[in-house]
Amino acid sequence: MFRKGLLLLLVLAMATSVLSGCSKPAEPEGPKILNLPSVRPAATANIHLASLDADGEITSLITGTLYTWLPTADRSGAELVPELADGKPVDVNGDGKVWHIKVRQDAKWENGEPINADSFIYSWKMGLDPVLVNAQASSLSRNYIEIEEAVKYFGQASSDPKIEIAWEDVGIKKADDHTIELTLTGSYSDVEVMRHFTMNSSGLVYEPLYEAQMNADRTATQYGTASDKLLSSGPFKLAKWVKGAERVFEANPNYVHASRIKLDGIVYRVVEDAGTRVQMFESGELDYVGLDAEGIKTYAEDPRVLPGASRYVRQLEINHTHPDYPIFANTNFRRAMYHAIDRATIADLSNTIPAPWIVPYTSVAYSDGTLFRNLADAAGYVSDNYGYDPELALQLFNTAMEEEGLTKLSFVLNYVTTVNDHVIISEFLQESLPQIFGEDRIEIELAGLPSPQNLQNLKASPTNPKAYAMAMSQWSLSAGDFAPNRIFEVYTSTYARKNGPYSSARLDALYAQSIQDEVRKDERRVAELAMEMEQVYLEEVINVPVNQTTSVGLIADRVSLPLDERHTSIGWGLTYAEIK
């Protein structure tokens, strides 16, 4: 089982240095290459489409953004600094609505060509293109800030009633060759503007290649589908990409901050089997490896362990609009499911964190670093024992069954076969729920699916009520790192990319209040509203949260990390690591 002390480190993401006791390694020979594993193949390196973790492993290395997170000199954390921008954004009118951002005069593509304001404006125009319908258009238009008319612009092709928004109406303009002018929907701070433009989706695509790979009717581009169909503006360039096998990166000498990078290159190898990844680490073929539940148990005392918590909260999605299961819309039934889950046992089995709530431990509420969970837990609205109460669950289940006129309930639970704790949760629920509700009262059939198919079913449910009955899912929202209220945007009835047919008038009203200008600038009021939203989420059981995943790994002795503690924004800062 997971040691209590290590779990605390995971929860707070405040591990002290784990490398101090390692023996001195031999001097490196040849290029300083960091060897990393990728759990699954990447689908694209196009920042406008990239949505898989494996996609991000590429785009995070080759994409230059206006601002970035950089390890601090004292190794204690990370600071928000300009990357391709020349200084902080300037509030033109003093009201936080119109901003000028200067692009560095010396910013270059990997081929040495200059980067300027036009480079960003073209990239953002393509990212928001209503015909291309890019997956990252939503985050580009509205995340830490909202750009005027951007949401309507990219959504106009599918809007009902139909609307027409010209690109000229969007709040993105060129002030001069190296200055971008942004008009926002409300009043924002310079920090919010900077955070927004750290996202990969706000980075650059190279216009000549993007256009050359565009199809005739301009509905799709092959940009980013191969190493010769993209260009880097970031710290590394993609030298070779063998699909499903290997991705080789070389340091980009034309990167404007090349002196920050101490590595000559990074190599990602696709290794889908967890045991094989560990074997490769122990043989020296990999410099870092993430650990699954069994690996965490095996290496719990190893000084090479890097503990940390991830943003992911695994959830049991109950499709309450499914026409064959009207009981799913019954709040008593959903509450029964919430209280029937033994999260502590599941956490022990999967070496994760019990999560009877939806805002993760990684979400920071106040600028002084105060975590939201510390505030919410002190508020005391989450029930004891991580929500597990089998007697109450049975009472609620019986009430719901009587209200719906049922004597037995049978349904299919979908999960992702390659996600270890998905498997553990699903199999545990299949066995434990009949023990609570009665073997003759409930029957669960499990259906393991590839991740893309499971996600496709979830996203189809708002328009196809029969897309799934129940399914495991999760969200990881960068906006929620420093604004806990933003976690709830995906559960509002109007969110365009939601994973289920969510609907809560109370949640909608609270969220709308939390993003108003006068409220959003008061971090304490935002935290209060986030707690109110979490209470609504739990009372109405919009979803059933189960566990928060951990991010535990092993780092090779030869690697010197730039941080003594894991930071929410950049993890352990592997991009800035050194080979000893």
PDB file of C-alpha atoms in Angstrom, residues 37-284:
ATOM      1  CA  PRO A  37       9.086   7.223 -22.798  1.00  0.00           C
ATOM      2  CA  SER A  38       5.769   7.971 -24.468  1.00  0.00           C
ATOM      3  CA  VAL A  39       2.865   5.838 -23.312  1.00  0.00           C
ATOM      4  CA  ARG A  40       1.115   5.947 -26.666  1.00  0.00           C
ATOM      5  CA  PRO A  41       1.639   7.243 -30.217  1.00  0.00           C
ATOM      6  CA  ALA A  42       1.001  10.893 -31.039  1.00  0.00           C
ATOM      7  CA  ALA A  43      -1.728  11.768 -33.533  1.00  0.00           C
ATOM      8  CA  THR A  44      -0.577  15.229 -34.596  1.00  0.00           C
ATOM      9  CA  ALA A  45       1.927  18.003 -33.960  1.00  0.00           C
ATOM     10  CA  ASN A  46      -0.508  20.654 -35.188  1.00  0.00           C
ATOM     11  CA  ILE A  47      -1.133  22.887 -32.160  1.00  0.00           C
ATOM     12  CA  HIS A  48      -4.644  23.627 -33.421  1.00  0.00           C
ATOM     13  CA  LEU A  49      -5.636  19.951 -33.251  1.00  0.00           C
ATOM     14  CA  ALA A  50      -3.350  18.485 -30.575  1.00  0.00           C
ATOM     15  CA  SER A  51      -5.428  17.011 -27.748  1.00  0.00           C
ATOM     16  CA  LEU A  52      -3.597  13.837 -26.650  1.00  0.00           C
ATOM     17  CA  ASP A  53      -0.868  13.868 -24.017  1.00  0.00           C
ATOM     18  CA  ALA A  54       1.445  12.382 -26.651  1.00  0.00           C
ATOM     19  CA  ASP A  55       0.627  15.281 -28.995  1.00  0.00           C
ATOM     20  CA  GLY A  56       1.641  17.669 -26.234  1.00  0.00           C
ATOM     21  CA  GLU A  57       4.967  15.908 -25.857  1.00  0.00           C
ATOM     22  CA  ILE A  58       5.759  17.202 -29.334  1.00  0.00           C
ATOM     23  CA  THR A  59       4.095  20.612 -29.343  1.00  0.00           C
ATOM     24  CA  SER A  60       5.504  21.647 -25.967  1.00  0.00           C
ATOM     25  CA  LEU A  61       9.052  21.281 -27.321  1.00  0.00           C
ATOM     26  CA  ILE A  62       8.669  22.849 -30.757  1.00  0.00           C
ATOM     27  CA  THR A  63       6.173  25.625 -30.045  1.00  0.00           C
ATOM     28  CA  GLY A  64       7.259  29.104 -29.100  1.00  0.00           C
ATOM     29  CA  THR A  65       4.661  31.168 -27.234  1.00  0.00           C
ATOM     30  CA  LEU A  66       4.564  34.789 -26.174  1.00  0.00           C
ATOM     31  CA  TYR A  67       5.073  33.866 -22.521  1.00  0.00           C
ATOM     32  CA  THR A  68       6.315  30.813 -20.674  1.00  0.00           C
ATOM     33  CA  TRP A  69       7.046  29.345 -17.248  1.00  0.00           C
ATOM     34  CA  LEU A  70      10.721  29.186 -16.296  1.00  0.00           C
ATOM     35  CA  PRO A  71      12.345  27.536 -13.249  1.00  0.00           C
ATOM     36  CA  THR A  72      13.482  30.132 -10.722  1.00  0.00           C
ATOM     37  CA  ALA A  73      17.173  30.584 -10.047  1.00  0.00           C
ATOM     38  CA  ASP A  74      16.772  29.381  -6.453  1.00  0.00           C
ATOM     39  CA  ARG A  75      15.120  26.141  -7.704  1.00  0.00           C
ATOM     40  CA  SER A  76      12.066  26.749  -5.501  1.00  0.00           C
ATOM     41  CA  GLY A  77       9.410  27.160  -8.193  1.00  0.00           C
ATOM     42  CA  ALA A  78       8.589  28.666 -11.569  1.00  0.00           C
ATOM     43  CA  GLU A  79       8.036  32.217 -12.741  1.00  0.00           C
ATOM     44  CA  LEU A  80       5.942  33.588 -15.575  1.00  0.00           C
ATOM     45  CA  VAL A  81       8.256  35.325 -18.059  1.00  0.00           C
ATOM     46  CA  PRO A  82       8.278  36.552 -21.678  1.00  0.00           C
ATOM     47  CA  GLU A  83       9.349  34.012 -24.293  1.00  0.00           C
ATOM     48  CA  LEU A  84       8.778  35.418 -27.793  1.00  0.00           C
ATOM     49  CA  ALA A  85       7.231  38.582 -26.350  1.00  0.00           C
ATOM     50  CA  ASP A  86       9.365  41.621 -25.655  1.00  0.00           C
ATOM     51  CA  GLY A  87       8.285  42.404 -22.109  1.00  0.00           C
ATOM     52  CA  LYS A  88       4.928  42.312 -20.364  1.00  0.00           C
ATOM     53  CA  PRO A  89       1.656  43.214 -22.117  1.00  0.00           C
ATOM     54  CA  VAL A  90       0.714  46.904 -22.003  1.00  0.00           C
ATOM     55  CA  ASP A  91      -2.757  48.018 -20.885  1.00  0.00           C
ATOM     56  CA  VAL A  92      -3.473  50.616 -23.578  1.00  0.00           C
ATOM     57  CA  ASN A  93      -6.429  52.424 -22.009  1.00  0.00           C
ATOM     58  CA  GLY A  94      -5.930  51.488 -18.383  1.00  0.00           C
ATOM     59  CA  ASP A  95      -9.180  49.527 -18.254  1.00  0.00           C
ATOM     60  CA  GLY A  96      -7.773  46.027 -18.874  1.00  0.00           C
ATOM     61  CA  LYS A  97      -9.679  45.575 -22.149  1.00  0.00           C
ATOM     62  CA  VAL A  98      -7.198  46.571 -24.869  1.00  0.00           C
ATOM     63  CA  TRP A  99      -3.665  45.228 -24.726  1.00  0.00           C
ATOM     64  CA  HIS A 100      -0.508  45.606 -26.799  1.00  0.00           C
ATOM     65  CA  ILE A 101       2.041  42.794 -26.866  1.00  0.00           C
ATOM     66  CA  LYS A 102       5.375  43.361 -28.569  1.00  0.00           C
ATOM     67  CA  VAL A 103       7.106  40.472 -30.349  1.00  0.00           C
ATOM     68  CA  ARG A 104      10.874  40.255 -29.900  1.00  0.00           C
ATOM     69  CA  GLN A 105      12.824  41.682 -32.816  1.00  0.00           C
ATOM     70  CA  ASP A 106      15.253  38.746 -32.686  1.00  0.00           C
ATOM     71  CA  ALA A 107      12.628  35.980 -32.588  1.00  0.00           C
ATOM     72  CA  LYS A 108      13.215  33.392 -35.332  1.00  0.00           C
ATOM     73  CA  TRP A 109      11.917  30.152 -36.779  1.00  0.00           C
ATOM     74  CA  GLU A 110      14.250  27.160 -36.783  1.00  0.00           C
ATOM     75  CA  ASN A 111      15.218  28.021 -40.392  1.00  0.00           C
ATOM     76  CA  GLY A 112      16.333  31.501 -39.345  1.00  0.00           C
ATOM     77  CA  GLU A 113      13.370  33.407 -40.795  1.00  0.00           C
ATOM     78  CA  PRO A 114      12.023  36.196 -38.574  1.00  0.00           C
ATOM     79  CA  ILE A 115       8.941  35.868 -36.387  1.00  0.00           C
ATOM     80  CA  ASN A 116       6.772  38.971 -36.133  1.00  0.00           C
ATOM     81  CA  ALA A 117       3.236  40.098 -35.386  1.00  0.00           C
ATOM     82  CA  ASP A 118       1.969  38.651 -38.673  1.00  0.00           C
ATOM     83  CA  SER A 119       3.290  35.218 -37.640  1.00  0.00           C
ATOM     84  CA  PHE A 120       1.027  35.178 -34.582  1.00  0.00           C
ATOM     85  CA  ILE A 121      -1.987  36.744 -36.275  1.00  0.00           C
ATOM     86  CA  TYR A 122      -1.908  34.167 -39.086  1.00  0.00           C
ATOM     87  CA  SER A 123      -1.549  31.319 -36.589  1.00  0.00           C
ATOM     88  CA  TRP A 124      -4.464  32.540 -34.470  1.00  0.00           C
ATOM     89  CA  LYS A 125      -6.653  33.172 -37.505  1.00  0.00           C
ATOM     90  CA  MET A 126      -6.104  29.590 -38.644  1.00  0.00           C
ATOM     91  CA  GLY A 127      -6.593  28.285 -35.114  1.00  0.00           C
ATOM     92  CA  LEU A 128      -9.991  29.979 -34.919  1.00  0.00           C
ATOM     93  CA  ASP A 129     -10.992  29.236 -38.513  1.00  0.00           C
ATOM     94  CA  PRO A 130     -14.712  28.282 -38.552  1.00  0.00           C
ATOM     95  CA  VAL A 131     -14.271  25.890 -41.486  1.00  0.00           C
ATOM     96  CA  LEU A 132     -11.280  24.004 -40.087  1.00  0.00           C
ATOM     97  CA  VAL A 133     -13.168  23.502 -36.785  1.00  0.00           C
ATOM     98  CA  ASN A 134     -10.016  22.974 -34.745  1.00  0.00           C
ATOM     99  CA  ALA A 135     -10.137  21.163 -31.414  1.00  0.00           C
ATOM    100  CA  GLN A 136      -8.147  23.896 -29.650  1.00  0.00           C
ATOM    101  CA  ALA A 137     -10.159  26.842 -30.967  1.00  0.00           C
ATOM    102  CA  SER A 138     -12.155  27.034 -27.758  1.00  0.00           C
ATOM    103  CA  SER A 139      -9.106  27.314 -25.480  1.00  0.00           C
ATOM    104  CA  LEU A 140      -7.432  29.823 -27.797  1.00  0.00           C
ATOM    105  CA  SER A 141     -10.481  32.086 -27.810  1.00  0.00           C
ATOM    106  CA  ARG A 142     -11.475  31.789 -24.159  1.00  0.00           C
ATOM    107  CA  ASN A 143      -9.339  30.420 -21.370  1.00  0.00           C
ATOM    108  CA  TYR A 144      -7.553  32.749 -18.957  1.00  0.00           C
ATOM    109  CA  ILE A 145      -8.955  35.643 -21.024  1.00  0.00           C
ATOM    110  CA  GLU A 146     -11.674  35.905 -23.664  1.00  0.00           C
ATOM    111  CA  ILE A 147     -10.901  37.596 -26.972  1.00  0.00           C
ATOM    112  CA  GLU A 148     -13.697  39.749 -28.349  1.00  0.00           C
ATOM    113  CA  GLU A 149     -15.938  37.896 -30.861  1.00  0.00           C
ATOM    114  CA  ALA A 150     -13.488  34.969 -31.091  1.00  0.00           C
ATOM    115  CA  VAL A 151     -15.920  32.405 -29.700  1.00  0.00           C
ATOM    116  CA  LYS A 152     -18.665  33.473 -32.095  1.00  0.00           C
ATOM    117  CA  TYR A 153     -16.209  33.573 -35.008  1.00  0.00           C
ATOM    118  CA  PHE A 154     -14.967  29.982 -34.742  1.00  0.00           C
ATOM    119  CA  GLY A 155     -18.404  28.650 -33.816  1.00  0.00           C
ATOM    120  CA  GLN A 156     -20.404  30.347 -36.554  1.00  0.00           C
ATOM    121  CA  ALA A 157     -20.406  27.354 -38.923  1.00  0.00           C
ATOM    122  CA  SER A 158     -22.328  25.241 -36.423  1.00  0.00           C
ATOM    123  CA  SER A 159     -24.279  27.986 -34.644  1.00  0.00           C
ATOM    124  CA  ASP A 160     -28.040  27.857 -34.408  1.00  0.00           C
ATOM    125  CA  PRO A 161     -29.443  30.304 -35.288  1.00  0.00           C
ATOM    126  CA  LYS A 162     -26.822  31.025 -37.916  1.00  0.00           C
ATOM    127  CA  ILE A 163     -24.577  34.000 -37.295  1.00  0.00           C
ATOM    128  CA  GLU A 164     -21.945  35.640 -39.455  1.00  0.00           C
ATOM    129  CA  ILE A 165     -18.809  37.093 -37.913  1.00  0.00           C
ATOM    130  CA  ALA A 166     -15.997  38.435 -40.094  1.00  0.00           C
ATOM    131  CA  TRP A 167     -12.374  37.987 -39.075  1.00  0.00           C
ATOM    132  CA  GLU A 168     -12.102  41.782 -38.952  1.00  0.00           C
ATOM    133  CA  ASP A 169     -14.629  41.746 -36.086  1.00  0.00           C
ATOM    134  CA  VAL A 170     -12.390  39.547 -33.911  1.00  0.00           C
ATOM    135  CA  GLY A 171     -10.326  41.392 -31.286  1.00  0.00           C
ATOM    136  CA  ILE A 172      -6.959  40.520 -32.842  1.00  0.00           C
ATOM    137  CA  LYS A 173      -5.205  43.262 -34.795  1.00  0.00           C
ATOM    138  CA  LYS A 174      -1.724  44.287 -35.937  1.00  0.00           C
ATOM    139  CA  ALA A 175      -0.607  47.587 -34.408  1.00  0.00           C
ATOM    140  CA  ASP A 176       2.739  47.483 -36.198  1.00  0.00           C
ATOM    141  CA  ASP A 177       5.146  44.855 -37.550  1.00  0.00           C
ATOM    142  CA  HIS A 178       6.104  43.712 -34.072  1.00  0.00           C
ATOM    143  CA  THR A 179       3.060  44.686 -32.002  1.00  0.00           C
ATOM    144  CA  ILE A 180      -0.197  42.763 -31.571  1.00  0.00           C
ATOM    145  CA  GLU A 181      -3.319  44.540 -30.350  1.00  0.00           C
ATOM    146  CA  LEU A 182      -5.897  42.495 -28.436  1.00  0.00           C
ATOM    147  CA  THR A 183      -9.410  43.576 -27.535  1.00  0.00           C
ATOM    148  CA  LEU A 184     -10.971  41.495 -24.781  1.00  0.00           C
ATOM    149  CA  THR A 185     -14.572  40.989 -23.701  1.00  0.00           C
ATOM    150  CA  GLY A 186     -13.912  42.279 -20.195  1.00  0.00           C
ATOM    151  CA  SER A 187     -11.290  43.756 -17.942  1.00  0.00           C
ATOM    152  CA  TYR A 188      -8.308  41.474 -17.325  1.00  0.00           C
ATOM    153  CA  SER A 189      -4.940  41.760 -15.582  1.00  0.00           C
ATOM    154  CA  ASP A 190      -1.545  41.505 -17.260  1.00  0.00           C
ATOM    155  CA  VAL A 191      -0.964  38.193 -15.437  1.00  0.00           C
ATOM    156  CA  GLU A 192      -4.158  36.721 -16.914  1.00  0.00           C
ATOM    157  CA  VAL A 193      -3.091  37.849 -20.388  1.00  0.00           C
ATOM    158  CA  MET A 194       0.364  36.327 -19.921  1.00  0.00           C
ATOM    159  CA  ARG A 195      -1.021  33.015 -18.625  1.00  0.00           C
ATOM    160  CA  HIS A 196      -3.323  32.757 -21.631  1.00  0.00           C
ATOM    161  CA  PHE A 197      -0.416  33.056 -24.034  1.00  0.00           C
ATOM    162  CA  THR A 198       1.621  30.308 -22.404  1.00  0.00           C
ATOM    163  CA  MET A 199      -0.732  27.714 -23.924  1.00  0.00           C
ATOM    164  CA  ASN A 200       0.572  25.709 -26.870  1.00  0.00           C
ATOM    165  CA  SER A 201      -2.645  26.523 -28.747  1.00  0.00           C
ATOM    166  CA  SER A 202      -1.621  30.209 -28.674  1.00  0.00           C
ATOM    167  CA  GLY A 203       1.720  29.441 -30.323  1.00  0.00           C
ATOM    168  CA  LEU A 204       2.828  29.466 -33.938  1.00  0.00           C
ATOM    169  CA  VAL A 205       2.324  27.490 -37.127  1.00  0.00           C
ATOM    170  CA  TYR A 206       4.571  28.202 -40.108  1.00  0.00           C
ATOM    171  CA  GLU A 207       2.412  29.798 -42.813  1.00  0.00           C
ATOM    172  CA  PRO A 208       4.152  28.486 -45.968  1.00  0.00           C
ATOM    173  CA  LEU A 209       3.917  24.849 -44.813  1.00  0.00           C
ATOM    174  CA  TYR A 210       0.454  25.269 -43.305  1.00  0.00           C
ATOM    175  CA  GLU A 211      -0.854  26.600 -46.617  1.00  0.00           C
ATOM    176  CA  ALA A 212       1.057  24.082 -48.719  1.00  0.00           C
ATOM    177  CA  GLN A 213      -0.588  21.229 -46.792  1.00  0.00           C
ATOM    178  CA  MET A 214      -4.114  22.690 -47.029  1.00  0.00           C
ATOM    179  CA  ASN A 215      -6.699  20.794 -49.079  1.00  0.00           C
ATOM    180  CA  ALA A 216      -8.588  22.393 -51.960  1.00  0.00           C
ATOM    181  CA  ASP A 217     -11.722  23.374 -50.038  1.00  0.00           C
ATOM    182  CA  ARG A 218      -9.674  24.535 -47.024  1.00  0.00           C
ATOM    183  CA  THR A 219     -11.393  22.177 -44.595  1.00  0.00           C
ATOM    184  CA  ALA A 220      -8.186  20.481 -43.393  1.00  0.00           C
ATOM    185  CA  THR A 221      -4.401  20.750 -43.475  1.00  0.00           C
ATOM    186  CA  GLN A 222      -1.753  18.055 -43.175  1.00  0.00           C
ATOM    187  CA  TYR A 223       0.485  20.457 -41.260  1.00  0.00           C
ATOM    188  CA  GLY A 224       2.047  18.693 -38.298  1.00  0.00           C
ATOM    189  CA  THR A 225       1.525  15.152 -39.553  1.00  0.00           C
ATOM    190  CA  ALA A 226       5.237  14.528 -40.191  1.00  0.00           C
ATOM    191  CA  SER A 227       8.577  16.050 -39.203  1.00  0.00           C
ATOM    192  CA  ASP A 228       8.945  17.702 -42.632  1.00  0.00           C
ATOM    193  CA  LYS A 229       5.448  19.196 -42.442  1.00  0.00           C
ATOM    194  CA  LEU A 230       6.069  21.608 -39.580  1.00  0.00           C
ATOM    195  CA  LEU A 231       8.615  24.121 -38.368  1.00  0.00           C
ATOM    196  CA  SER A 232       9.781  24.867 -34.851  1.00  0.00           C
ATOM    197  CA  SER A 233       9.648  28.195 -33.066  1.00  0.00           C
ATOM    198  CA  GLY A 234      10.504  26.667 -29.688  1.00  0.00           C
ATOM    199  CA  PRO A 235      13.519  25.281 -27.811  1.00  0.00           C
ATOM    200  CA  PHE A 236      13.782  22.069 -29.867  1.00  0.00           C
ATOM    201  CA  LYS A 237      13.180  21.014 -33.449  1.00  0.00           C
ATOM    202  CA  LEU A 238      11.695  17.697 -34.508  1.00  0.00           C
ATOM    203  CA  ALA A 239      14.482  15.958 -36.425  1.00  0.00           C
ATOM    204  CA  LYS A 240      12.786  12.580 -36.911  1.00  0.00           C
ATOM    205  CA  TRP A 241       9.345  11.148 -36.267  1.00  0.00           C
ATOM    206  CA  VAL A 242       8.767   7.443 -36.765  1.00  0.00           C
ATOM    207  CA  LYS A 243       5.040   7.073 -36.158  1.00  0.00           C
ATOM    208  CA  GLY A 244       4.246   4.803 -33.258  1.00  0.00           C
ATOM    209  CA  ALA A 245       7.908   4.253 -32.441  1.00  0.00           C
ATOM    210  CA  GLU A 246      10.221   7.201 -31.927  1.00  0.00           C
ATOM    211  CA  ARG A 247      10.422  11.016 -31.911  1.00  0.00           C
ATOM    212  CA  VAL A 248      13.874  12.613 -32.025  1.00  0.00           C
ATOM    213  CA  PHE A 249      14.348  16.280 -31.072  1.00  0.00           C
ATOM    214  CA  GLU A 250      17.443  18.398 -31.457  1.00  0.00           C
ATOM    215  CA  ALA A 251      18.163  21.671 -29.677  1.00  0.00           C
ATOM    216  CA  ASN A 252      17.080  24.598 -31.856  1.00  0.00           C
ATOM    217  CA  PRO A 253      20.063  26.972 -32.236  1.00  0.00           C
ATOM    218  CA  ASN A 254      17.775  29.712 -33.565  1.00  0.00           C
ATOM    219  CA  TYR A 255      15.552  29.625 -30.503  1.00  0.00           C
ATOM    220  CA  VAL A 256      15.674  33.090 -28.980  1.00  0.00           C
ATOM    221  CA  HIS A 257      16.502  31.666 -25.534  1.00  0.00           C
ATOM    222  CA  ALA A 258      18.815  28.866 -26.669  1.00  0.00           C
ATOM    223  CA  SER A 259      21.146  29.549 -23.720  1.00  0.00           C
ATOM    224  CA  ARG A 260      18.445  28.333 -21.344  1.00  0.00           C
ATOM    225  CA  ILE A 261      18.577  24.839 -22.837  1.00  0.00           C
ATOM    226  CA  LYS A 262      21.333  22.572 -21.494  1.00  0.00           C
ATOM    227  CA  LEU A 263      20.375  19.463 -23.464  1.00  0.00           C
ATOM    228  CA  ASP A 264      21.544  18.652 -26.981  1.00  0.00           C
ATOM    229  CA  GLY A 265      18.397  16.694 -27.657  1.00  0.00           C
ATOM    230  CA  ILE A 266      15.451  14.684 -26.371  1.00  0.00           C
ATOM    231  CA  VAL A 267      14.335  11.289 -27.646  1.00  0.00           C
ATOM    232  CA  TYR A 268      10.848   9.931 -26.972  1.00  0.00           C
ATOM    233  CA  ARG A 269      10.299   6.205 -27.498  1.00  0.00           C
ATOM    234  CA  VAL A 270       6.752   4.866 -27.673  1.00  0.00           C
ATOM    235  CA  VAL A 271       6.496   2.013 -25.165  1.00  0.00           C
ATOM    236  CA  GLU A 272       2.910   1.153 -24.279  1.00  0.00           C
ATOM    237  CA  ASP A 273       3.642  -1.601 -21.745  1.00  0.00           C
ATOM    238  CA  ALA A 274       4.361  -0.292 -18.225  1.00  0.00           C
ATOM    239  CA  GLY A 275       6.621  -3.203 -17.297  1.00  0.00           C
ATOM    240  CA  THR A 276       8.724  -2.756 -20.412  1.00  0.00           C
ATOM    241  CA  ARG A 277       9.166   0.930 -19.650  1.00  0.00           C
ATOM    242  CA  VAL A 278      10.517   0.133 -16.189  1.00  0.00           C
ATOM    243  CA  GLN A 279      12.882  -2.489 -17.619  1.00  0.00           C
ATOM    244  CA  MET A 280      14.200   0.054 -20.119  1.00  0.00           C
ATOM    245  CA  PHE A 281      14.747   2.559 -17.314  1.00  0.00           C
ATOM    246  CA  GLU A 282      16.691   0.052 -15.233  1.00  0.00           C
ATOM    247  CA  SER A 283      18.831  -0.884 -18.241  1.00  0.00           C
ATOM    248  CA  GLY A 284      19.695   2.769 -18.857  1.00  0.00           C
TER     249      GLY A 284
END
